[in-house]
Amino acid sequence: MSRYWSRVVRDLTPYVPGEQPKLPNLVKLNTNENPYGPSPLAIEALRAEIGDTLRLYPDPNAERLKEAIAASFGGRGVAPRQVFVGNGSDEVLAHVFLALLKHERPILFPDITYSFYPVYCRLYEIAYQAVPLDEAFRIRAEDYLVPNGGIVFPNPNAPTGRFLPLPEVERIVAGNPDSVVVIDEAYVDFGGESAGRLVARYPNLLVVRTLSKSHSLAGLRVGFAIGHADLIEALERVKNSFNSYPLGRLAIAGAVAAIGDQWHFERTRRAVIASREALVADLAALGFEVLPSTANFVFARHSGRDAGEIALALRERGVLVRHFRQERVRQFLRISVGTDAQCQALVAALREILS
Ligand code: PMP
């Protein structure tokens, strides 16, 4: 704390991301990164972009990337002007909160969800109401059919991994014509179904995506949103009042190539899904209750042992997982799906700890 800090900064409680340890050889299952590398075509495109042109600013509108994203929603009528891009979906979400969710009424999001949402609310002084998930940690559509200033939730939800079926999503969107409903689809490619195809029908729906997870480009920082052109224009107004060039030349080139490599995308996401199913079975055999997951992580609790203790014991054995202190989920561990070898190392360490 310093007397030079503004009031806003004094009152902030910043988001704390999962640890990025400097130690080598850890089994790192704590930040939902993809265990496989990015597309070789993306790496090649990045290399090709390194050169004299780096002295020039990138395209402030990243038009080439918007076209690639629009085309990837092929046949669902998404035009480039319905696409917004940013420096990771965290930046996209930040602009969404300021541009589309800051109104008179409180916004709604689940009590157990991405913990960055309340942080943005404090930053932008947006009132919110946390809506409890049901006893099975599911989002209940009817809870969102009440007056509100906007709605945001991940689908699948994080850190539960549970997916809300599209007809339920549509009920929420259709039932709230006066507010924007933001679906954060960071993990949708691991078994969920995108609400992207509803965008053409609902001017109040915004779908946010990232290349960090299913395209294995967390280090490049590329996220995007698709929605009605009026929603996108609001985001552009904030972006152009904040940073004209959120995506550098490398980010644009790498993202375009990654989106174009459907083969690599399919192969790696299928591998993650298969490893997840094996991991779920192994965890169940060790006495864990595992919530049904359509993400690249699982959320699990053990009936006999404290989650905080398990996380510490895993850490001592070089395995990192994520433990949240929020009361309702204090006994859960969020475990990212690694390669089969990483998952087996985790299971072996757990077996030792629990025996
Ligand atoms: N939404 C959710 C639900 C997330 O878990 C994450 C990753 N922490 C993000 C958005 C942000 O991802 P990125 O900024 O890497 O696109």
mmCIF file of C-alpha atoms and ligand atoms in Angstrom:
data_model
loop_
_atom_site.group_PDB
_atom_site.id
_atom_site.type_symbol
_atom_site.label_atom_id
_atom_site.label_comp_id
_atom_site.label_asym_id
_atom_site.label_seq_id
_atom_site.Cartn_x
_atom_site.Cartn_y
_atom_site.Cartn_z
ATOM 1 C CA MET A 1 0.000 0.000 0.000
ATOM 2 C CA SER A 2 1.324 3.429 -0.884
ATOM 3 C CA ARG A 3 -0.102 6.898 -0.468
ATOM 4 C CA TYR A 4 0.362 7.308 -4.222
ATOM 5 C CA TRP A 5 -2.186 4.612 -5.043
ATOM 6 C CA SER A 6 -5.561 5.606 -6.419
ATOM 7 C CA ARG A 7 -8.685 4.637 -4.513
ATOM 8 C CA VAL A 8 -9.552 2.079 -7.199
ATOM 9 C CA VAL A 9 -6.194 0.349 -6.839
ATOM 10 C CA ARG A 10 -6.408 0.315 -3.033
ATOM 11 C CA ASP A 11 -9.739 -1.489 -3.250
ATOM 12 C CA LEU A 12 -8.702 -4.123 -5.815
ATOM 13 C CA THR A 13 -8.307 -7.823 -5.043
ATOM 14 C CA PRO A 14 -6.352 -9.008 -8.097
ATOM 15 C CA TYR A 15 -6.834 -12.431 -9.655
ATOM 16 C CA VAL A 16 -4.118 -14.937 -8.764
ATOM 17 C CA PRO A 17 -3.256 -17.232 -11.688
ATOM 18 C CA GLY A 18 -2.031 -20.789 -11.115
ATOM 19 C CA GLU A 19 1.649 -21.077 -10.340
ATOM 20 C CA GLN A 20 4.118 -21.068 -13.268
ATOM 21 C CA PRO A 21 7.066 -22.708 -11.513
ATOM 22 C CA LYS A 22 10.654 -22.172 -12.631
ATOM 23 C CA LEU A 23 11.615 -25.738 -11.642
ATOM 24 C CA PRO A 24 12.002 -28.211 -14.518
ATOM 25 C CA ASN A 25 10.570 -31.760 -14.531
ATOM 26 C CA LEU A 26 7.365 -30.987 -12.686
ATOM 27 C CA VAL A 27 4.170 -32.708 -13.699
ATOM 28 C CA LYS A 28 2.278 -29.498 -14.241
ATOM 29 C CA LEU A 29 -1.472 -30.119 -14.044
ATOM 30 C CA ASN A 30 -2.497 -26.826 -12.419
ATOM 31 C CA THR A 31 -3.320 -24.301 -15.153
ATOM 32 C CA ASN A 32 -5.263 -26.253 -17.800
ATOM 33 C CA GLU A 33 -2.593 -25.928 -20.448
ATOM 34 C CA ASN A 34 -2.626 -28.343 -23.370
ATOM 35 C CA PRO A 35 -0.006 -31.079 -22.878
ATOM 36 C CA TYR A 36 0.638 -31.248 -26.623
ATOM 37 C CA GLY A 37 2.512 -28.608 -28.576
ATOM 38 C CA PRO A 38 0.805 -26.153 -30.898
ATOM 39 C CA SER A 39 0.320 -26.892 -34.584
ATOM 40 C CA PRO A 40 3.655 -27.233 -36.445
ATOM 41 C CA LEU A 41 2.112 -24.965 -39.090
ATOM 42 C CA ALA A 42 1.637 -22.284 -36.415
ATOM 43 C CA ILE A 43 5.279 -22.611 -35.335
ATOM 44 C CA GLU A 44 6.347 -22.322 -38.965
ATOM 45 C CA ALA A 45 4.171 -19.226 -39.466
ATOM 46 C CA LEU A 46 5.628 -17.652 -36.314
ATOM 47 C CA ARG A 47 9.178 -18.251 -37.543
ATOM 48 C CA ALA A 48 8.317 -16.804 -40.949
ATOM 49 C CA GLU A 49 6.987 -13.663 -39.288
ATOM 50 C CA ILE A 50 10.265 -12.907 -37.521
ATOM 51 C CA GLY A 51 12.086 -10.353 -39.626
ATOM 52 C CA ASP A 52 12.420 -6.751 -40.640
ATOM 53 C CA THR A 53 8.654 -6.126 -40.697
ATOM 54 C CA LEU A 54 8.651 -6.307 -36.890
ATOM 55 C CA ARG A 55 9.691 -2.648 -36.964
ATOM 56 C CA LEU A 56 6.189 -1.877 -38.251
ATOM 57 C CA TYR A 57 3.043 -1.861 -36.130
ATOM 58 C CA PRO A 58 0.673 -4.746 -36.781
ATOM 59 C CA ASP A 59 -2.763 -4.334 -38.374
ATOM 60 C CA PRO A 60 -4.745 -2.693 -35.540
ATOM 61 C CA ASN A 61 -7.855 -4.597 -36.674
ATOM 62 C CA ALA A 62 -6.149 -7.960 -37.191
ATOM 63 C CA GLU A 63 -8.398 -8.318 -40.242
ATOM 64 C CA ARG A 64 -6.653 -11.468 -41.457
ATOM 65 C CA LEU A 65 -7.337 -13.186 -38.156
ATOM 66 C CA LYS A 66 -10.959 -12.048 -38.018
ATOM 67 C CA GLU A 67 -11.476 -13.499 -41.496
ATOM 68 C CA ALA A 68 -9.899 -16.811 -40.459
ATOM 69 C CA ILE A 69 -12.077 -16.984 -37.343
ATOM 70 C CA ALA A 70 -15.252 -16.118 -39.276
ATOM 71 C CA ALA A 71 -14.397 -18.775 -41.860
ATOM 72 C CA SER A 72 -13.830 -21.371 -39.116
ATOM 73 C CA PHE A 73 -17.484 -20.953 -38.140
ATOM 74 C CA GLY A 74 -18.189 -21.892 -41.766
ATOM 75 C CA GLY A 75 -21.814 -22.036 -42.808
ATOM 76 C CA ARG A 76 -23.061 -20.466 -39.594
ATOM 77 C CA GLY A 77 -23.147 -16.978 -41.070
ATOM 78 C CA VAL A 78 -20.461 -15.301 -38.978
ATOM 79 C CA ALA A 79 -18.975 -12.275 -40.775
ATOM 80 C CA PRO A 80 -15.563 -10.770 -39.884
ATOM 81 C CA ARG A 81 -17.346 -7.710 -38.438
ATOM 82 C CA GLN A 82 -18.988 -10.060 -35.937
ATOM 83 C CA VAL A 83 -15.565 -11.019 -34.572
ATOM 84 C CA PHE A 84 -13.524 -9.231 -31.906
ATOM 85 C CA VAL A 85 -9.959 -10.291 -31.086
ATOM 86 C CA GLY A 86 -7.812 -9.587 -28.048
ATOM 87 C CA ASN A 87 -4.686 -10.418 -26.103
ATOM 88 C CA GLY A 88 -6.035 -13.634 -24.597
ATOM 89 C CA SER A 89 -9.688 -14.119 -23.740
ATOM 90 C CA ASP A 90 -8.966 -12.512 -20.370
ATOM 91 C CA GLU A 91 -8.483 -9.205 -22.171
ATOM 92 C CA VAL A 92 -11.568 -9.828 -24.310
ATOM 93 C CA LEU A 93 -13.578 -10.524 -21.141
ATOM 94 C CA ALA A 94 -12.240 -7.385 -19.459
ATOM 95 C CA HIS A 95 -13.519 -5.285 -22.375
ATOM 96 C CA VAL A 96 -16.826 -7.194 -22.304
ATOM 97 C CA PHE A 97 -17.372 -6.301 -18.650
ATOM 98 C CA LEU A 98 -16.806 -2.594 -19.285
ATOM 99 C CA ALA A 99 -18.563 -2.387 -22.663
ATOM 100 C CA LEU A 100 -21.579 -4.648 -22.183
ATOM 101 C CA LEU A 101 -22.056 -5.633 -18.539
ATOM 102 C CA LYS A 102 -21.777 -2.317 -16.679
ATOM 103 C CA HIS A 103 -25.384 -1.182 -16.177
ATOM 104 C CA GLU A 104 -27.700 -0.216 -13.344
ATOM 105 C CA ARG A 105 -28.714 -3.728 -12.340
ATOM 106 C CA PRO A 106 -26.271 -6.306 -10.917
ATOM 107 C CA ILE A 107 -24.928 -8.890 -13.326
ATOM 108 C CA LEU A 108 -25.345 -12.607 -12.628
ATOM 109 C CA PHE A 109 -22.790 -15.414 -12.629
ATOM 110 C CA PRO A 110 -22.536 -18.733 -10.757
ATOM 111 C CA ASP A 111 -21.182 -18.865 -7.182
ATOM 112 C CA ILE A 112 -18.627 -21.421 -8.331
ATOM 113 C CA THR A 113 -17.079 -20.152 -11.542
ATOM 114 C CA TYR A 114 -14.056 -18.467 -13.130
ATOM 115 C CA SER A 115 -12.730 -16.349 -10.286
ATOM 116 C CA PHE A 116 -11.675 -13.552 -12.626
ATOM 117 C CA TYR A 117 -15.308 -12.392 -13.011
ATOM 118 C CA PRO A 118 -15.622 -10.780 -9.555
ATOM 119 C CA VAL A 119 -12.189 -9.214 -10.101
ATOM 120 C CA TYR A 120 -13.383 -7.428 -13.255
ATOM 121 C CA CYS A 121 -16.489 -6.346 -11.355
ATOM 122 C CA ARG A 122 -14.365 -4.683 -8.697
ATOM 123 C CA LEU A 123 -12.048 -3.106 -11.272
ATOM 124 C CA TYR A 124 -14.936 -1.571 -13.199
ATOM 125 C CA GLU A 125 -17.238 -1.074 -10.203
ATOM 126 C CA ILE A 126 -19.957 -3.379 -11.496
ATOM 127 C CA ALA A 127 -22.456 -4.821 -9.010
ATOM 128 C CA TYR A 128 -22.923 -8.587 -9.214
ATOM 129 C CA GLN A 129 -24.927 -11.363 -7.701
ATOM 130 C CA ALA A 130 -23.441 -14.858 -7.418
ATOM 131 C CA VAL A 131 -26.118 -17.453 -8.265
ATOM 132 C CA PRO A 132 -25.592 -20.777 -6.448
ATOM 133 C CA LEU A 133 -25.064 -23.867 -8.594
ATOM 134 C CA ASP A 134 -27.450 -26.686 -7.688
ATOM 135 C CA GLU A 135 -26.381 -29.485 -5.329
ATOM 136 C CA ALA A 136 -24.792 -31.378 -8.234
ATOM 137 C CA PHE A 137 -22.793 -28.245 -9.183
ATOM 138 C CA ARG A 138 -24.945 -27.567 -12.249
ATOM 139 C CA ILE A 139 -26.118 -24.229 -13.623
ATOM 140 C CA ARG A 140 -29.946 -24.033 -13.469
ATOM 141 C CA ALA A 141 -31.345 -21.999 -16.372
ATOM 142 C CA GLU A 142 -34.410 -20.802 -14.441
ATOM 143 C CA ASP A 143 -32.186 -19.055 -11.864
ATOM 144 C CA TYR A 144 -31.119 -16.674 -14.639
ATOM 145 C CA LEU A 145 -34.619 -15.707 -15.727
ATOM 146 C CA VAL A 146 -34.791 -12.765 -13.305
ATOM 147 C CA PRO A 147 -34.074 -9.042 -13.843
ATOM 148 C CA ASN A 148 -30.323 -8.468 -14.296
ATOM 149 C CA GLY A 149 -27.725 -6.184 -15.866
ATOM 150 C CA GLY A 150 -26.116 -9.028 -17.802
ATOM 151 C CA ILE A 151 -25.114 -12.676 -17.459
ATOM 152 C CA VAL A 152 -21.759 -14.399 -17.837
ATOM 153 C CA PHE A 153 -20.669 -17.991 -17.301
ATOM 154 C CA PRO A 154 -18.204 -20.443 -18.778
ATOM 155 C CA ASN A 155 -19.620 -23.423 -20.661
ATOM 156 C CA PRO A 156 -18.331 -25.906 -19.672
ATOM 157 C CA ASN A 157 -18.138 -24.145 -16.319
ATOM 158 C CA ALA A 158 -14.788 -23.751 -14.609
ATOM 159 C CA PRO A 159 -13.604 -25.193 -12.310
ATOM 160 C CA THR A 160 -16.432 -27.772 -12.264
ATOM 161 C CA GLY A 161 -16.062 -28.904 -15.903
ATOM 162 C CA ARG A 162 -19.830 -29.387 -16.124
ATOM 163 C CA PHE A 163 -21.526 -28.528 -19.424
ATOM 164 C CA LEU A 164 -24.921 -26.858 -19.699
ATOM 165 C CA PRO A 165 -26.719 -28.325 -22.758
ATOM 166 C CA LEU A 166 -27.364 -25.828 -25.566
ATOM 167 C CA PRO A 167 -31.192 -25.831 -25.228
ATOM 168 C CA GLU A 168 -30.702 -24.608 -21.641
ATOM 169 C CA VAL A 169 -28.238 -21.952 -22.812
ATOM 170 C CA GLU A 170 -30.772 -20.864 -25.400
ATOM 171 C CA ARG A 171 -33.478 -20.610 -22.698
ATOM 172 C CA ILE A 172 -31.276 -18.157 -20.801
ATOM 173 C CA VAL A 173 -30.444 -16.131 -23.918
ATOM 174 C CA ALA A 174 -34.043 -16.040 -25.189
ATOM 175 C CA GLY A 175 -35.358 -15.219 -21.717
ATOM 176 C CA ASN A 176 -33.125 -12.152 -21.356
ATOM 177 C CA PRO A 177 -33.717 -10.032 -24.469
ATOM 178 C CA ASP A 178 -32.810 -6.863 -22.547
ATOM 179 C CA SER A 179 -29.380 -7.938 -21.370
ATOM 180 C CA VAL A 180 -26.248 -9.401 -22.871
ATOM 181 C CA VAL A 181 -25.544 -13.065 -22.151
ATOM 182 C CA VAL A 182 -21.847 -13.930 -22.396
ATOM 183 C CA ILE A 183 -20.873 -17.576 -22.817
ATOM 184 C CA ASP A 184 -17.171 -18.085 -22.052
ATOM 185 C CA GLU A 185 -16.267 -21.134 -24.131
ATOM 186 C CA ALA A 186 -12.613 -21.451 -23.133
ATOM 187 C CA TYR A 187 -12.985 -25.253 -22.792
ATOM 188 C CA VAL A 188 -15.810 -26.040 -25.224
ATOM 189 C CA ASP A 189 -13.668 -27.978 -27.715
ATOM 190 C CA PHE A 190 -13.097 -30.856 -25.277
ATOM 191 C CA GLY A 191 -16.570 -32.333 -25.626
ATOM 192 C CA GLY A 192 -19.041 -29.465 -25.344
ATOM 193 C CA GLU A 193 -21.067 -27.814 -28.077
ATOM 194 C CA SER A 194 -20.573 -24.166 -29.004
ATOM 195 C CA ALA A 195 -23.363 -21.609 -28.732
ATOM 196 C CA GLY A 196 -21.764 -19.981 -31.797
ATOM 197 C CA ARG A 197 -24.562 -21.223 -34.025
ATOM 198 C CA LEU A 198 -27.102 -19.246 -31.957
ATOM 199 C CA VAL A 199 -25.329 -15.933 -32.600
ATOM 200 C CA ALA A 200 -27.168 -15.361 -35.893
ATOM 201 C CA ARG A 201 -30.520 -15.541 -34.079
ATOM 202 C CA TYR A 202 -29.837 -13.639 -30.849
ATOM 203 C CA PRO A 203 -28.478 -10.059 -30.885
ATOM 204 C CA ASN A 204 -27.840 -10.296 -27.110
ATOM 205 C CA LEU A 205 -25.549 -13.347 -27.246
ATOM 206 C CA LEU A 206 -21.771 -13.016 -27.114
ATOM 207 C CA VAL A 207 -19.559 -16.103 -27.325
ATOM 208 C CA VAL A 208 -15.984 -15.775 -26.048
ATOM 209 C CA ARG A 209 -13.262 -18.214 -27.104
ATOM 210 C CA THR A 210 -9.530 -18.678 -26.675
ATOM 211 C CA LEU A 211 -6.659 -20.337 -28.525
ATOM 212 C CA SER A 212 -4.962 -21.024 -25.170
ATOM 213 C CA LYS A 213 -6.484 -24.438 -24.527
ATOM 214 C CA SER A 214 -7.630 -26.470 -27.528
ATOM 215 C CA HIS A 215 -5.092 -24.795 -29.840
ATOM 216 C CA SER A 216 -2.305 -25.077 -27.291
ATOM 217 C CA LEU A 217 -1.272 -21.428 -27.633
ATOM 218 C CA ALA A 218 -1.548 -20.128 -24.062
ATOM 219 C CA GLY A 219 1.854 -18.481 -24.509
ATOM 220 C CA LEU A 220 0.797 -16.516 -27.598
ATOM 221 C CA ARG A 221 -2.194 -14.784 -25.927
ATOM 222 C CA VAL A 222 -5.040 -14.828 -28.442
ATOM 223 C CA GLY A 223 -8.724 -14.772 -27.573
ATOM 224 C CA PHE A 224 -11.813 -13.669 -29.456
ATOM 225 C CA ALA A 225 -15.530 -13.022 -29.238
ATOM 226 C CA ILE A 226 -18.307 -13.495 -31.766
ATOM 227 C CA GLY A 227 -21.680 -11.815 -31.634
ATOM 228 C CA HIS A 228 -23.977 -9.294 -33.291
ATOM 229 C CA ALA A 229 -22.034 -6.475 -35.005
ATOM 230 C CA ASP A 230 -23.454 -3.958 -32.482
ATOM 231 C CA LEU A 231 -21.923 -5.900 -29.572
ATOM 232 C CA ILE A 232 -18.610 -6.142 -31.421
ATOM 233 C CA GLU A 233 -18.656 -2.400 -32.113
ATOM 234 C CA ALA A 234 -18.984 -1.761 -28.361
ATOM 235 C CA LEU A 235 -15.900 -3.906 -27.744
ATOM 236 C CA GLU A 236 -13.968 -2.106 -30.494
ATOM 237 C CA ARG A 237 -14.809 1.234 -28.863
ATOM 238 C CA VAL A 238 -13.302 0.093 -25.570
ATOM 239 C CA LYS A 239 -10.309 -1.514 -27.276
ATOM 240 C CA ASN A 240 -9.607 1.661 -29.251
ATOM 241 C CA SER A 241 -9.728 3.634 -26.008
ATOM 242 C CA PHE A 242 -7.218 1.290 -24.387
ATOM 243 C CA ASN A 243 -4.659 -0.240 -26.784
ATOM 244 C CA SER A 244 -4.755 0.040 -30.573
ATOM 245 C CA TYR A 245 -2.562 -3.034 -31.093
ATOM 246 C CA PRO A 246 -3.462 -5.766 -28.619
ATOM 247 C CA LEU A 247 -2.214 -8.461 -30.998
ATOM 248 C CA GLY A 248 1.296 -8.301 -32.395
ATOM 249 C CA ARG A 249 2.379 -9.561 -35.788
ATOM 250 C CA LEU A 250 3.495 -12.869 -34.294
ATOM 251 C CA ALA A 251 0.194 -13.451 -32.505
ATOM 252 C CA ILE A 252 -1.807 -12.739 -35.663
ATOM 253 C CA ALA A 253 0.348 -14.973 -37.879
ATOM 254 C CA GLY A 254 0.459 -17.857 -35.392
ATOM 255 C CA ALA A 255 -3.257 -17.719 -34.673
ATOM 256 C CA VAL A 256 -4.234 -17.701 -38.359
ATOM 257 C CA ALA A 257 -2.065 -20.761 -39.022
ATOM 258 C CA ALA A 258 -3.304 -22.609 -35.926
ATOM 259 C CA ILE A 259 -6.942 -22.071 -36.858
ATOM 260 C CA GLY A 260 -6.164 -23.356 -40.351
ATOM 261 C CA ASP A 261 -4.669 -26.609 -39.043
ATOM 262 C CA GLN A 262 -7.834 -28.601 -38.455
ATOM 263 C CA TRP A 263 -5.960 -31.895 -38.502
ATOM 264 C CA HIS A 264 -3.670 -31.033 -35.586
ATOM 265 C CA PHE A 265 -6.585 -29.533 -33.664
ATOM 266 C CA GLU A 266 -8.721 -32.672 -34.050
ATOM 267 C CA ARG A 267 -5.888 -35.070 -33.242
ATOM 268 C CA THR A 268 -4.796 -33.293 -30.048
ATOM 269 C CA ARG A 269 -8.257 -32.586 -28.702
ATOM 270 C CA ARG A 270 -9.241 -36.228 -29.186
ATOM 271 C CA ALA A 271 -6.085 -37.307 -27.349
ATOM 272 C CA VAL A 272 -6.945 -35.024 -24.417
ATOM 273 C CA ILE A 273 -10.515 -36.349 -24.286
ATOM 274 C CA ALA A 274 -9.276 -39.973 -24.300
ATOM 275 C CA SER A 275 -6.754 -39.263 -21.519
ATOM 276 C CA ARG A 276 -9.470 -37.533 -19.507
ATOM 277 C CA GLU A 277 -11.716 -40.585 -19.656
ATOM 278 C CA ALA A 278 -8.862 -42.836 -18.479
ATOM 279 C CA LEU A 279 -7.976 -40.372 -15.695
ATOM 280 C CA VAL A 280 -11.585 -40.226 -14.491
ATOM 281 C CA ALA A 281 -11.651 -44.035 -14.196
ATOM 282 C CA ASP A 282 -8.316 -44.100 -12.310
ATOM 283 C CA LEU A 283 -9.440 -41.379 -9.896
ATOM 284 C CA ALA A 284 -12.726 -43.161 -9.230
ATOM 285 C CA ALA A 285 -10.805 -46.355 -8.459
ATOM 286 C CA LEU A 286 -8.780 -44.378 -5.887
ATOM 287 C CA GLY A 287 -11.953 -43.290 -4.110
ATOM 288 C CA PHE A 288 -12.484 -39.893 -5.731
ATOM 289 C CA GLU A 289 -15.854 -38.509 -6.708
ATOM 290 C CA VAL A 290 -15.272 -36.862 -10.098
ATOM 291 C CA LEU A 291 -17.772 -34.395 -11.574
ATOM 292 C CA PRO A 292 -18.683 -35.173 -15.198
ATOM 293 C CA SER A 293 -16.249 -33.098 -17.262
ATOM 294 C CA THR A 294 -16.309 -31.888 -20.854
ATOM 295 C CA ALA A 295 -13.180 -29.790 -20.271
ATOM 296 C CA ASN A 296 -9.432 -30.469 -20.307
ATOM 297 C CA PHE A 297 -9.510 -30.753 -16.515
ATOM 298 C CA VAL A 298 -11.453 -32.708 -13.919
ATOM 299 C CA PHE A 299 -12.828 -31.551 -10.576
ATOM 300 C CA ALA A 300 -12.618 -34.273 -7.956
ATOM 301 C CA ARG A 301 -12.910 -34.806 -4.199
ATOM 302 C CA HIS A 302 -11.820 -37.673 -2.002
ATOM 303 C CA SER A 303 -14.126 -38.960 0.685
ATOM 304 C CA GLY A 304 -11.373 -39.671 3.205
ATOM 305 C CA ARG A 305 -8.619 -37.086 2.764
ATOM 306 C CA ASP A 306 -8.429 -33.301 2.906
ATOM 307 C CA ALA A 307 -7.927 -31.734 -0.534
ATOM 308 C CA GLY A 308 -5.411 -29.151 0.706
ATOM 309 C CA GLU A 309 -3.296 -31.914 2.240
ATOM 310 C CA ILE A 310 -3.436 -33.996 -0.929
ATOM 311 C CA ALA A 311 -2.383 -30.974 -3.022
ATOM 312 C CA LEU A 312 0.604 -30.358 -0.719
ATOM 313 C CA ALA A 313 1.624 -34.011 -0.723
ATOM 314 C CA LEU A 314 1.413 -34.036 -4.533
ATOM 315 C CA ARG A 315 3.555 -30.930 -4.694
ATOM 316 C CA GLU A 316 6.234 -32.644 -2.573
ATOM 317 C CA ARG A 317 6.230 -35.363 -5.218
ATOM 318 C CA GLY A 318 6.621 -32.866 -8.077
ATOM 319 C CA VAL A 319 2.976 -32.888 -9.199
ATOM 320 C CA LEU A 320 1.085 -29.586 -9.336
ATOM 321 C CA VAL A 321 -2.712 -29.423 -9.229
ATOM 322 C CA ARG A 322 -5.016 -26.539 -8.307
ATOM 323 C CA HIS A 323 -6.767 -26.230 -4.953
ATOM 324 C CA PHE A 324 -9.289 -23.432 -4.348
ATOM 325 C CA ARG A 325 -10.088 -22.167 -0.870
ATOM 326 C CA GLN A 326 -13.683 -21.156 -1.545
ATOM 327 C CA GLU A 327 -15.813 -22.867 1.115
ATOM 328 C CA ARG A 328 -18.132 -24.829 -1.146
ATOM 329 C CA VAL A 329 -15.327 -26.429 -3.158
ATOM 330 C CA ARG A 330 -12.610 -26.585 -0.498
ATOM 331 C CA GLN A 331 -12.513 -30.384 -0.685
ATOM 332 C CA PHE A 332 -12.056 -30.462 -4.461
ATOM 333 C CA LEU A 333 -8.928 -30.559 -6.561
ATOM 334 C CA ARG A 334 -8.879 -29.275 -10.117
ATOM 335 C CA ILE A 335 -6.595 -31.459 -12.157
ATOM 336 C CA SER A 336 -5.651 -30.571 -15.740
ATOM 337 C CA VAL A 337 -5.557 -33.471 -18.179
ATOM 338 C CA GLY A 338 -1.947 -34.113 -19.163
ATOM 339 C CA THR A 339 -0.423 -36.688 -21.463
ATOM 340 C CA ASP A 340 -1.146 -40.283 -20.480
ATOM 341 C CA ALA A 341 2.344 -40.430 -18.904
ATOM 342 C CA GLN A 342 1.651 -37.315 -16.807
ATOM 343 C CA CYS A 343 -1.737 -38.645 -15.726
ATOM 344 C CA GLN A 344 -0.096 -41.929 -14.732
ATOM 345 C CA ALA A 345 2.540 -40.070 -12.694
ATOM 346 C CA LEU A 346 -0.276 -38.239 -10.908
ATOM 347 C CA VAL A 347 -2.170 -41.467 -10.235
ATOM 348 C CA ALA A 348 0.980 -43.192 -8.920
ATOM 349 C CA ALA A 349 1.668 -40.261 -6.563
ATOM 350 C CA LEU A 350 -1.948 -40.307 -5.356
ATOM 351 C CA ARG A 351 -1.803 -44.027 -4.751
ATOM 352 C CA GLU A 352 1.237 -43.509 -2.532
ATOM 353 C CA ILE A 353 -0.347 -40.576 -0.668
ATOM 354 C CA LEU A 354 -3.642 -42.360 -0.054
ATOM 355 C CA SER A 355 -2.193 -45.713 0.994
HETATM 356 N N1 PMP B 1 -12.097 -18.200 -19.251
HETATM 357 C C1 PMP B 1 -11.911 -19.255 -18.441
HETATM 358 C C2 PMP B 1 -13.102 -19.947 -17.892
HETATM 359 C C3 PMP B 1 -10.612 -19.667 -18.111
HETATM 360 O O1 PMP B 1 -10.424 -20.698 -17.282
HETATM 361 C C4 PMP B 1 -9.504 -18.995 -18.669
HETATM 362 C C5 PMP B 1 -8.093 -19.450 -18.371
HETATM 363 N N2 PMP B 1 -7.606 -19.037 -17.143
HETATM 364 C C6 PMP B 1 -9.753 -17.884 -19.476
HETATM 365 C C7 PMP B 1 -11.056 -17.526 -19.757
HETATM 366 C C8 PMP B 1 -8.657 -17.042 -20.021
HETATM 367 O O2 PMP B 1 -7.862 -17.680 -20.945
HETATM 368 P P1 PMP B 1 -6.890 -16.851 -21.896
HETATM 369 O O3 PMP B 1 -6.732 -15.459 -21.340
HETATM 370 O O4 PMP B 1 -5.617 -17.620 -21.869
HETATM 371 O O5 PMP B 1 -7.540 -16.840 -23.225
#
